[in-house]
Each structure stands twice: as C-alpha cells, then as structure tokens.
PDB file of C-alpha atoms in Angstrom:
ATOM      1  CA  MET A   4     -10.966   1.031 -13.574  1.00  0.00           C
ATOM      2  CA  ALA A   5     -12.028  -1.517 -10.956  1.00  0.00           C
ATOM      3  CA  TYR A   6      -9.410  -3.855  -9.603  1.00  0.00           C
ATOM      4  CA  ASP A   7      -9.754  -7.301  -8.147  1.00  0.00           C
ATOM      5  CA  TYR A   8      -7.618  -8.177  -5.167  1.00  0.00           C
ATOM      6  CA  GLY A   9      -5.472 -11.040  -4.226  1.00  0.00           C
ATOM      7  CA  PRO A  10      -1.862 -11.982  -4.863  1.00  0.00           C
ATOM      8  CA  PRO A  11      -0.031 -10.565  -7.892  1.00  0.00           C
ATOM      9  CA  ALA A  12       0.323 -12.740 -10.959  1.00  0.00           C
ATOM     10  CA  ARG A  13       3.960 -13.388 -10.029  1.00  0.00           C
ATOM     11  CA  PRO A  14       5.673 -13.802  -6.686  1.00  0.00           C
ATOM     12  CA  ILE A  15       6.054 -10.578  -4.715  1.00  0.00           C
ATOM     13  CA  GLU A  16       9.827 -10.378  -4.860  1.00  0.00           C
ATOM     14  CA  GLU A  17       9.725 -10.960  -8.605  1.00  0.00           C
ATOM     15  CA  THR A  18       6.987  -8.363  -9.023  1.00  0.00           C
ATOM     16  CA  LEU A  19       9.031  -5.805  -7.123  1.00  0.00           C
ATOM     17  CA  ALA A  20      12.066  -6.488  -9.275  1.00  0.00           C
ATOM     18  CA  ALA A  21       9.968  -6.086 -12.387  1.00  0.00           C
ATOM     19  CA  ILE A  22       8.658  -2.703 -11.068  1.00  0.00           C
ATOM     20  CA  GLN A  23      12.256  -1.538 -10.512  1.00  0.00           C
ATOM     21  CA  ALA A  24      13.458  -2.730 -13.900  1.00  0.00           C
ATOM     22  CA  GLY A  25      10.396  -1.097 -15.590  1.00  0.00           C
ATOM     23  CA  LEU A  26      10.973   2.222 -13.795  1.00  0.00           C
ATOM     24  CA  ALA A  27      14.664   2.131 -14.972  1.00  0.00           C
ATOM     25  CA  ARG A  28      13.476   1.598 -18.610  1.00  0.00           C
ATOM     26  CA  GLU A  29      11.032   4.514 -18.371  1.00  0.00           C
ATOM     27  CA  TYR A  30      13.642   6.794 -16.861  1.00  0.00           C
ATOM     28  CA  ARG A  31      16.040   6.013 -19.755  1.00  0.00           C
ATOM     29  CA  ALA A  32      13.214   6.597 -22.257  1.00  0.00           C
ATOM     30  CA  GLU A  33      12.294   9.936 -20.730  1.00  0.00           C
ATOM     31  CA  TYR A  34      15.798  11.158 -19.901  1.00  0.00           C
ATOM     32  CA  LEU A  35      17.130  14.316 -21.509  1.00  0.00           C
ATOM     33  CA  PRO A  36      20.279  16.244 -20.592  1.00  0.00           C
ATOM     34  CA  ALA A  37      19.711  18.848 -17.990  1.00  0.00           C
ATOM     35  CA  HIS A  38      20.088  21.846 -20.384  1.00  0.00           C
ATOM     36  CA  ARG A  39      17.274  20.403 -22.622  1.00  0.00           C
ATOM     37  CA  ARG A  40      14.851  19.598 -19.883  1.00  0.00           C
ATOM     38  CA  SER A  41      11.822  21.626 -18.938  1.00  0.00           C
ATOM     39  CA  PRO A  42      11.151  22.052 -15.246  1.00  0.00           C
ATOM     40  CA  ARG A  43       8.241  19.584 -15.652  1.00  0.00           C
ATOM     41  CA  ARG A  44      10.527  16.981 -17.169  1.00  0.00           C
ATOM     42  CA  THR A  45      13.035  17.446 -14.407  1.00  0.00           C
ATOM     43  CA  ARG A  46      10.346  16.897 -11.751  1.00  0.00           C
ATOM     44  CA  ARG A  47       9.101  13.888 -13.701  1.00  0.00           C
ATOM     45  CA  LEU A  48      12.557  12.248 -13.723  1.00  0.00           C
ATOM     46  CA  ARG A  49      13.077  12.927 -10.042  1.00  0.00           C
ATOM     47  CA  ARG A  50       9.755  11.275  -9.274  1.00  0.00           C
ATOM     48  CA  ILE A  51      10.653   8.139 -11.322  1.00  0.00           C
ATOM     49  CA  ARG A  52      14.120   8.016  -9.714  1.00  0.00           C
ATOM     50  CA  GLY A  53      12.498   8.282  -6.261  1.00  0.00           C
ATOM     51  CA  TRP A  54      10.037   5.460  -7.002  1.00  0.00           C
ATOM     52  CA  SER A  55      12.955   3.336  -8.110  1.00  0.00           C
ATOM     53  CA  ARG A  56      14.907   3.959  -4.966  1.00  0.00           C
ATOM     54  CA  GLU A  57      11.906   3.218  -2.760  1.00  0.00           C
ATOM     55  CA  THR A  58      11.219  -0.028  -4.706  1.00  0.00           C
ATOM     56  CA  GLY A  59      14.797  -1.040  -4.121  1.00  0.00           C
ATOM     57  CA  ARG A  60      14.299  -0.549  -0.318  1.00  0.00           C
ATOM     58  CA  LEU A  61      11.230  -2.790  -0.485  1.00  0.00           C
ATOM     59  CA  ILE A  62      13.260  -5.454  -2.338  1.00  0.00           C
ATOM     60  CA  SER A  63      15.861  -5.322   0.331  1.00  0.00           C
ATOM     61  CA  GLY A  64      13.273  -5.496   3.122  1.00  0.00           C
ATOM     62  CA  ALA A  65      11.464  -8.463   1.474  1.00  0.00           C
ATOM     63  CA  GLY A  66      14.812 -10.302   1.210  1.00  0.00           C
ATOM     64  CA  ARG A  67      15.514  -9.836   4.852  1.00  0.00           C
ATOM     65  CA  VAL A  68      11.997 -11.173   5.759  1.00  0.00           C
ATOM     66  CA  VAL A  69      12.627 -14.330   3.615  1.00  0.00           C
ATOM     67  CA  ARG A  70      16.130 -14.883   5.036  1.00  0.00           C
ATOM     68  CA  GLU A  71      15.573 -14.073   8.699  1.00  0.00           C
ATOM     69  CA  THR A  72      11.913 -13.561   9.807  1.00  0.00           C
ATOM     70  CA  LEU A  73      10.172 -16.364   8.033  1.00  0.00           C
ATOM     71  CA  PRO A  74      12.647 -19.104   9.252  1.00  0.00           C
ATOM     72  CA  ARG A  75      12.318 -17.744  12.780  1.00  0.00           C
ATOM     73  CA  ILE A  76       8.580 -18.181  12.783  1.00  0.00           C
ATOM     74  CA  GLU A  77       8.828 -21.580  11.196  1.00  0.00           C
ATOM     75  CA  ARG A  78      11.213 -22.859  13.843  1.00  0.00           C
ATOM     76  CA  ASP A  79       8.935 -21.578  16.634  1.00  0.00           C
ATOM     77  CA  THR A  80       5.624 -22.804  15.330  1.00  0.00           C
ATOM     78  CA  GLY A  81       6.549 -25.933  13.362  1.00  0.00           C
ATOM     79  CA  HIS A  82       4.525 -24.544  10.446  1.00  0.00           C
ATOM     80  CA  THR A  83       6.192 -24.567   7.058  1.00  0.00           C
ATOM     81  CA  PHE A  84       4.976 -21.727   4.910  1.00  0.00           C
ATOM     82  CA  PRO A  85       4.365 -22.915   1.259  1.00  0.00           C
ATOM     83  CA  GLY A  86       6.197 -19.748   0.178  1.00  0.00           C
ATOM     84  CA  PRO A  87       7.125 -16.331   1.478  1.00  0.00           C
ATOM     85  CA  ASP A  88       4.394 -14.307  -0.126  1.00  0.00           C
ATOM     86  CA  GLY A  89       1.855 -14.710   2.680  1.00  0.00           C
ATOM     87  CA  LEU A  90       4.219 -13.303   5.287  1.00  0.00           C
ATOM     88  CA  LEU A  91       5.353 -10.558   2.858  1.00  0.00           C
ATOM     89  CA  ARG A  92       1.726  -9.481   2.558  1.00  0.00           C
ATOM     90  CA  VAL A  93       1.321  -9.326   6.274  1.00  0.00           C
ATOM     91  CA  LEU A  94       4.486  -7.231   6.726  1.00  0.00           C
ATOM     92  CA  MET A  95       3.803  -4.775   3.875  1.00  0.00           C
ATOM     93  CA  ASP A  96       3.487  -1.388   5.732  1.00  0.00           C
ATOM     94  CA  PRO A  97       0.700   1.040   4.931  1.00  0.00           C
ATOM     95  CA  SER A  98       3.393   3.605   3.785  1.00  0.00           C
ATOM     96  CA  THR A  99       3.775   1.517   0.565  1.00  0.00           C
ATOM     97  CA  LYS A 100       0.322   2.453  -0.587  1.00  0.00           C
ATOM     98  CA  ARG A 101       1.736   5.843  -1.575  1.00  0.00           C
ATOM     99  CA  LEU A 102       4.410   4.231  -3.759  1.00  0.00           C
ATOM    100  CA  PHE A 103       2.225   1.677  -5.537  1.00  0.00           C
ATOM    101  CA  PHE A 104      -0.714   3.903  -6.208  1.00  0.00           C
ATOM    102  CA  GLY A 105       1.589   6.773  -7.154  1.00  0.00           C
ATOM    103  CA  ILE A 106       3.219   4.572  -9.848  1.00  0.00           C
ATOM    104  CA  LEU A 107      -0.224   3.403 -10.895  1.00  0.00           C
ATOM    105  CA  ALA A 108      -1.350   7.007 -11.359  1.00  0.00           C
ATOM    106  CA  GLY A 109       1.953   8.164 -12.816  1.00  0.00           C
ATOM    107  CA  PHE A 110       1.905   6.276 -16.155  1.00  0.00           C
ATOM    108  CA  PRO A 111      -0.594   5.512 -18.806  1.00  0.00           C
ATOM    109  CA  GLU A 112      -1.633   1.831 -18.461  1.00  0.00           C
ATOM    110  CA  GLU A 113       0.369   0.630 -21.460  1.00  0.00           C
ATOM    111  CA  ALA A 114       3.553   2.167 -19.958  1.00  0.00           C
ATOM    112  CA  LEU A 115       3.237   0.763 -16.390  1.00  0.00           C
ATOM    113  CA  PRO A 116       6.180  -1.260 -15.323  1.00  0.00           C
ATOM    114  CA  VAL A 117       3.864  -4.150 -14.301  1.00  0.00           C
ATOM    115  CA  PRO A 118       0.157  -4.733 -14.943  1.00  0.00           C
ATOM    116  CA  ALA A 119      -2.135  -2.263 -13.290  1.00  0.00           C
ATOM    117  CA  HIS A 120      -3.881  -5.025 -11.269  1.00  0.00           C
ATOM    118  CA  ASP A 121      -0.529  -6.079  -9.783  1.00  0.00           C
ATOM    119  CA  LEU A 122       0.120  -2.530  -8.495  1.00  0.00           C
ATOM    120  CA  ALA A 123      -3.383  -2.260  -7.037  1.00  0.00           C
ATOM    121  CA  ARG A 124      -2.967  -5.601  -5.375  1.00  0.00           C
ATOM    122  CA  LEU A 125       0.362  -4.564  -3.739  1.00  0.00           C
ATOM    123  CA  GLY A 126      -1.281  -1.399  -2.531  1.00  0.00           C
ATOM    124  CA  ALA A 127      -4.019  -3.404  -0.848  1.00  0.00           C
ATOM    125  CA  PHE A 128      -1.772  -5.696   1.194  1.00  0.00           C
ATOM    126  CA  PRO A 129      -1.963  -3.647   4.486  1.00  0.00           C
ATOM    127  CA  ASP A 130      -5.749  -4.251   4.356  1.00  0.00           C
ATOM    128  CA  ASP A 131      -5.060  -8.035   3.970  1.00  0.00           C
ATOM    129  CA  ALA A 132      -3.000  -7.893   7.163  1.00  0.00           C
ATOM    130  CA  ARG A 133      -5.846  -6.468   9.176  1.00  0.00           C
ATOM    131  CA  ALA A 134      -8.214  -9.120   7.816  1.00  0.00           C
ATOM    132  CA  LEU A 135      -5.744 -11.848   8.686  1.00  0.00           C
ATOM    133  CA  ALA A 136      -5.444 -10.403  12.196  1.00  0.00           C
ATOM    134  CA  LEU A 137      -9.177 -10.800  12.602  1.00  0.00           C
ATOM    135  CA  ILE A 138      -9.090 -14.366  11.357  1.00  0.00           C
ATOM    136  CA  GLY A 139      -6.240 -15.205  13.744  1.00  0.00           C
ATOM    137  CA  ASP A 140      -8.052 -13.667  16.744  1.00  0.00           C
ATOM    138  CA  VAL A 141     -11.345 -15.479  16.052  1.00  0.00           C
ATOM    139  CA  THR A 142      -9.635 -18.806  15.357  1.00  0.00           C
ATOM    140  CA  LEU A 143      -7.630 -18.531  18.618  1.00  0.00           C
ATOM    141  CA  ARG A 144     -10.535 -17.745  20.770  1.00  0.00           C
ATOM    142  CA  LEU A 145     -13.186 -20.020  19.255  1.00  0.00           C
ATOM    143  CA  LYS A 146     -11.195 -23.038  18.027  1.00  0.00           C
ATOM    144  CA  VAL A 147      -7.845 -23.182  19.775  1.00  0.00           C
ATOM    145  CA  LEU A 148      -8.036 -21.487  23.166  1.00  0.00           C
ATOM    146  CA  SER A 149     -11.799 -21.887  23.798  1.00  0.00           C
ATOM    147  CA  GLY A 150     -11.640 -23.326  27.354  1.00  0.00           C
ATOM    148  CA  PRO A 151     -12.668 -21.039  30.250  1.00  0.00           C
ATOM    149  CA  GLU A 152      -9.096 -21.239  31.610  1.00  0.00           C
ATOM    150  CA  ALA A 153      -7.575 -20.130  28.313  1.00  0.00           C
ATOM    151  CA  GLU A 154      -5.466 -16.983  28.528  1.00  0.00           C
ATOM    152  CA  VAL A 155      -3.537 -15.524  25.603  1.00  0.00           C
ATOM    153  CA  ARG A 156      -0.071 -14.355  26.389  1.00  0.00           C
ATOM    154  CA  ASP A 157       0.898 -10.786  25.574  1.00  0.00           C
ATOM    155  CA  LEU A 158       0.884 -10.820  21.742  1.00  0.00           C
ATOM    156  CA  ALA A 159       3.214  -7.851  21.592  1.00  0.00           C
ATOM    157  CA  ALA A 160       5.793 -10.003  23.217  1.00  0.00           C
ATOM    158  CA  LEU A 161       5.254 -12.695  20.497  1.00  0.00           C
ATOM    159  CA  SER A 162       5.708  -9.946  17.884  1.00  0.00           C
ATOM    160  CA  ASP A 163       8.968  -8.845  19.539  1.00  0.00           C
ATOM    161  CA  ARG A 164      10.117 -12.570  19.614  1.00  0.00           C
ATOM    162  CA  TRP A 165       9.665 -12.696  15.846  1.00  0.00           C
ATOM    163  CA  ASP A 166      10.837  -9.067  15.195  1.00  0.00           C
ATOM    164  CA  LEU A 167       7.695  -8.490  13.238  1.00  0.00           C
ATOM    165  CA  HIS A 168       7.492  -4.716  13.695  1.00  0.00           C
ATOM    166  CA  GLU A 169      11.229  -4.396  12.873  1.00  0.00           C
ATOM    167  CA  SER A 170      10.632  -6.503   9.810  1.00  0.00           C
ATOM    168  CA  LEU A 171       7.922  -4.240   8.336  1.00  0.00           C
ATOM    169  CA  ILE A 172       8.550  -3.545   4.614  1.00  0.00           C
ATOM    170  CA  GLY A 173       8.002   0.177   4.291  1.00  0.00           C
ATOM    171  CA  LEU A 174       9.282   3.488   2.921  1.00  0.00           C
ATOM    172  CA  LEU A 175      11.571   5.961   4.594  1.00  0.00           C
ATOM    173  CA  CYS A 176       8.465   8.076   5.371  1.00  0.00           C
ATOM    174  CA  ARG A 177       6.982   5.288   7.364  1.00  0.00           C
ATOM    175  CA  ARG A 178       5.338   6.574  10.579  1.00  0.00           C
ATOM    176  CA  ARG A 179       7.219   5.589  13.740  1.00  0.00           C
ATOM    177  CA  PRO A 180       4.669   4.873  16.390  1.00  0.00           C
ATOM    178  CA  ALA A 181       5.267   4.773  20.154  1.00  0.00           C
ATOM    179  CA  GLY A 182       3.378   3.858  23.342  1.00  0.00           C
ATOM    180  CA  GLU A 183      -0.062   2.349  23.088  1.00  0.00           C
ATOM    181  CA  THR A 184      -0.089   2.735  19.256  1.00  0.00           C
ATOM    182  CA  LEU A 185       3.097   0.684  18.876  1.00  0.00           C
ATOM    183  CA  LEU A 186       1.750  -1.876  21.284  1.00  0.00           C
ATOM    184  CA  ARG A 187      -1.489  -2.254  19.186  1.00  0.00           C
ATOM    185  CA  GLU A 188       0.459  -2.498  15.946  1.00  0.00           C
ATOM    186  CA  LYS A 189       2.688  -5.226  17.333  1.00  0.00           C
ATOM    187  CA  GLU A 190      -0.356  -7.187  18.562  1.00  0.00           C
ATOM    188  CA  THR A 191      -2.063  -6.819  15.176  1.00  0.00           C
ATOM    189  CA  LEU A 192       0.988  -8.136  13.373  1.00  0.00           C
ATOM    190  CA  ALA A 193       1.206 -11.154  15.696  1.00  0.00           C
ATOM    191  CA  ARG A 194      -2.526 -11.885  15.205  1.00  0.00           C
ATOM    192  CA  ALA A 195      -2.036 -11.508  11.451  1.00  0.00           C
ATOM    193  CA  VAL A 196       0.821 -14.116  11.341  1.00  0.00           C
ATOM    194  CA  LEU A 197      -1.375 -16.469  13.445  1.00  0.00           C
ATOM    195  CA  GLY A 198      -4.206 -15.881  11.034  1.00  0.00           C
ATOM    196  CA  LEU A 199      -1.987 -16.692   8.120  1.00  0.00           C
ATOM    197  CA  ILE A 200      -0.894 -19.950   9.834  1.00  0.00           C
ATOM    198  CA  SER A 201      -4.600 -20.726  10.384  1.00  0.00           C
ATOM    199  CA  VAL A 202      -5.520 -20.004   6.738  1.00  0.00           C
ATOM    200  CA  GLU A 203      -2.591 -22.119   5.387  1.00  0.00           C
ATOM    201  CA  GLY A 204      -2.642 -24.963   7.883  1.00  0.00           C
ATOM    202  CA  GLY A 205      -6.010 -24.803   9.663  1.00  0.00           C
ATOM    203  CA  ALA A 206      -6.678 -24.807  13.335  1.00  0.00           C
ATOM    204  CA  ASP A 207      -4.385 -27.791  13.938  1.00  0.00           C
ATOM    205  CA  ALA A 208      -1.446 -25.807  12.742  1.00  0.00           C
ATOM    206  CA  LEU A 209      -2.308 -23.026  15.099  1.00  0.00           C
ATOM    207  CA  ARG A 210      -2.636 -25.438  18.017  1.00  0.00           C
ATOM    208  CA  ARG A 211       0.948 -26.431  17.553  1.00  0.00           C
ATOM    209  CA  ALA A 212       1.879 -22.833  18.386  1.00  0.00           C
ATOM    210  CA  VAL A 213      -0.100 -22.908  21.640  1.00  0.00           C
ATOM    211  CA  PRO A 214       3.057 -23.023  23.926  1.00  0.00           C
ATOM    212  CA  LEU A 215       3.939 -19.622  22.537  1.00  0.00           C
ATOM    213  CA  LEU A 216       0.490 -18.228  23.275  1.00  0.00           C
ATOM    214  CA  VAL A 217      -0.425 -19.161  26.795  1.00  0.00           C
ATOM    215  CA  PRO A 218       1.438 -18.871  30.075  1.00  0.00           C
ATOM    216  CA  GLY A 219       3.038 -22.044  31.383  1.00  0.00           C
ATOM    217  CA  PRO A 220       2.216 -23.455  34.805  1.00  0.00           C
ATOM    218  CA  ALA A 221       3.158 -21.377  37.697  1.00  0.00           C
ATOM    219  CA  GLY A 222       6.407 -22.155  39.616  1.00  0.00           C
TER     220      GLY A 222
END
C-alpha cells in the first residue's frame, strides 16, 4: 500500500492517545490466561504491551513539549504557533519509526488502532524535520541574513537555549550521540524550528528572531 504524507487526520496528541487506547483494546481482545497461551501468543501480548508503554512515553514527551518547549520558543521569537503539531513533528525522534511502522505491520489493516495512513505519517516525521531544517537554512541565508556582514550565531547554542535536544520525543532505545554528532543534531533541530517559523509566518516572522541568530556589537 502506498501512503501519502502530511499531518495525521487528528492532532498528534489525540492520535497518540487513540493508538494507546486501541492497543489496550487489542490486548484485552487477545488476552488469555498464561496456562492457556501458546508461546506465540505470549510473545504477541508482550509486543502489544511494549508498544503501549512506548506510546505512553511519547504522550508524556509530547505533553512536556507543549507545556514547556513551545512557550519558551514563542517568548524568544515573538512567533505564536497556530498549534503544537508543527513543533511536535520537528521533535519526533527517528527512534519512533520502529514503533509506528512496527504497529503498522503488526495488525491487519482493519484491526489497526488508528488508520494506516496516520501511522505512516507519524513514522515519516523525522524526515519532515530534515526538510524543515533545509528550509530554515535557505531562508536565513537568502532572505533574512543575506548581507555580506551577516553571521549566524552558533545554532547549537540556540538549540540549548530552547532545550530542543532534551525535548526530543523518542523511545528508550533512542541513540545518545556525543561530540560532533550531537553538535550537528542540535544545529539541525534549531534550523528545523526556524524553518517551521518561516513556513508558518514567512520571512518576516524569522526576521523577528534575528537578535537570537547573530552576534551583537562588540564591547
């Protein structure tokens, strides 16, 4: 089956809650007492229970982004996000692909906890973040900071200011980078947020964030 990409049919937090509720229903429907289970049924129930726990972690992480990270960025940039989903897409860690595509492959389509397209869209969000990072970089350099004297401040520092890497919504198995890899990931996240602001508010919205992006006058 081919899937189109974009946002889920419902808000992300609502979609994640629906996934968790659907997994709970499937667990109850497939449950048998331990003495009546085959080894295959036991493995199946463990897998569903694991998916449900992981989804709960994502719900908790998304709630933290909405309560803490999003208001922090809005205060700094003066940009009011129309809703949290854009930022949640940026901060969905690649580790979540395993969960969403695992659930998608783990049930017949009629038994999925949410429509198949919504699971596929959730699984594609890390690719959206990379695309937004490119948009942010191009918009900054060509439309916002295009003068010869323009110099972008360390974007990893901007990521730290907003706690973007710490706000990533991921699974327990999420890779923990260090060194240059961590630095690049932080820069990509900052660029992706700036790209999101550009997409939602245009170059003018990004210009309002310029004081965060370029060094102030010396002395």
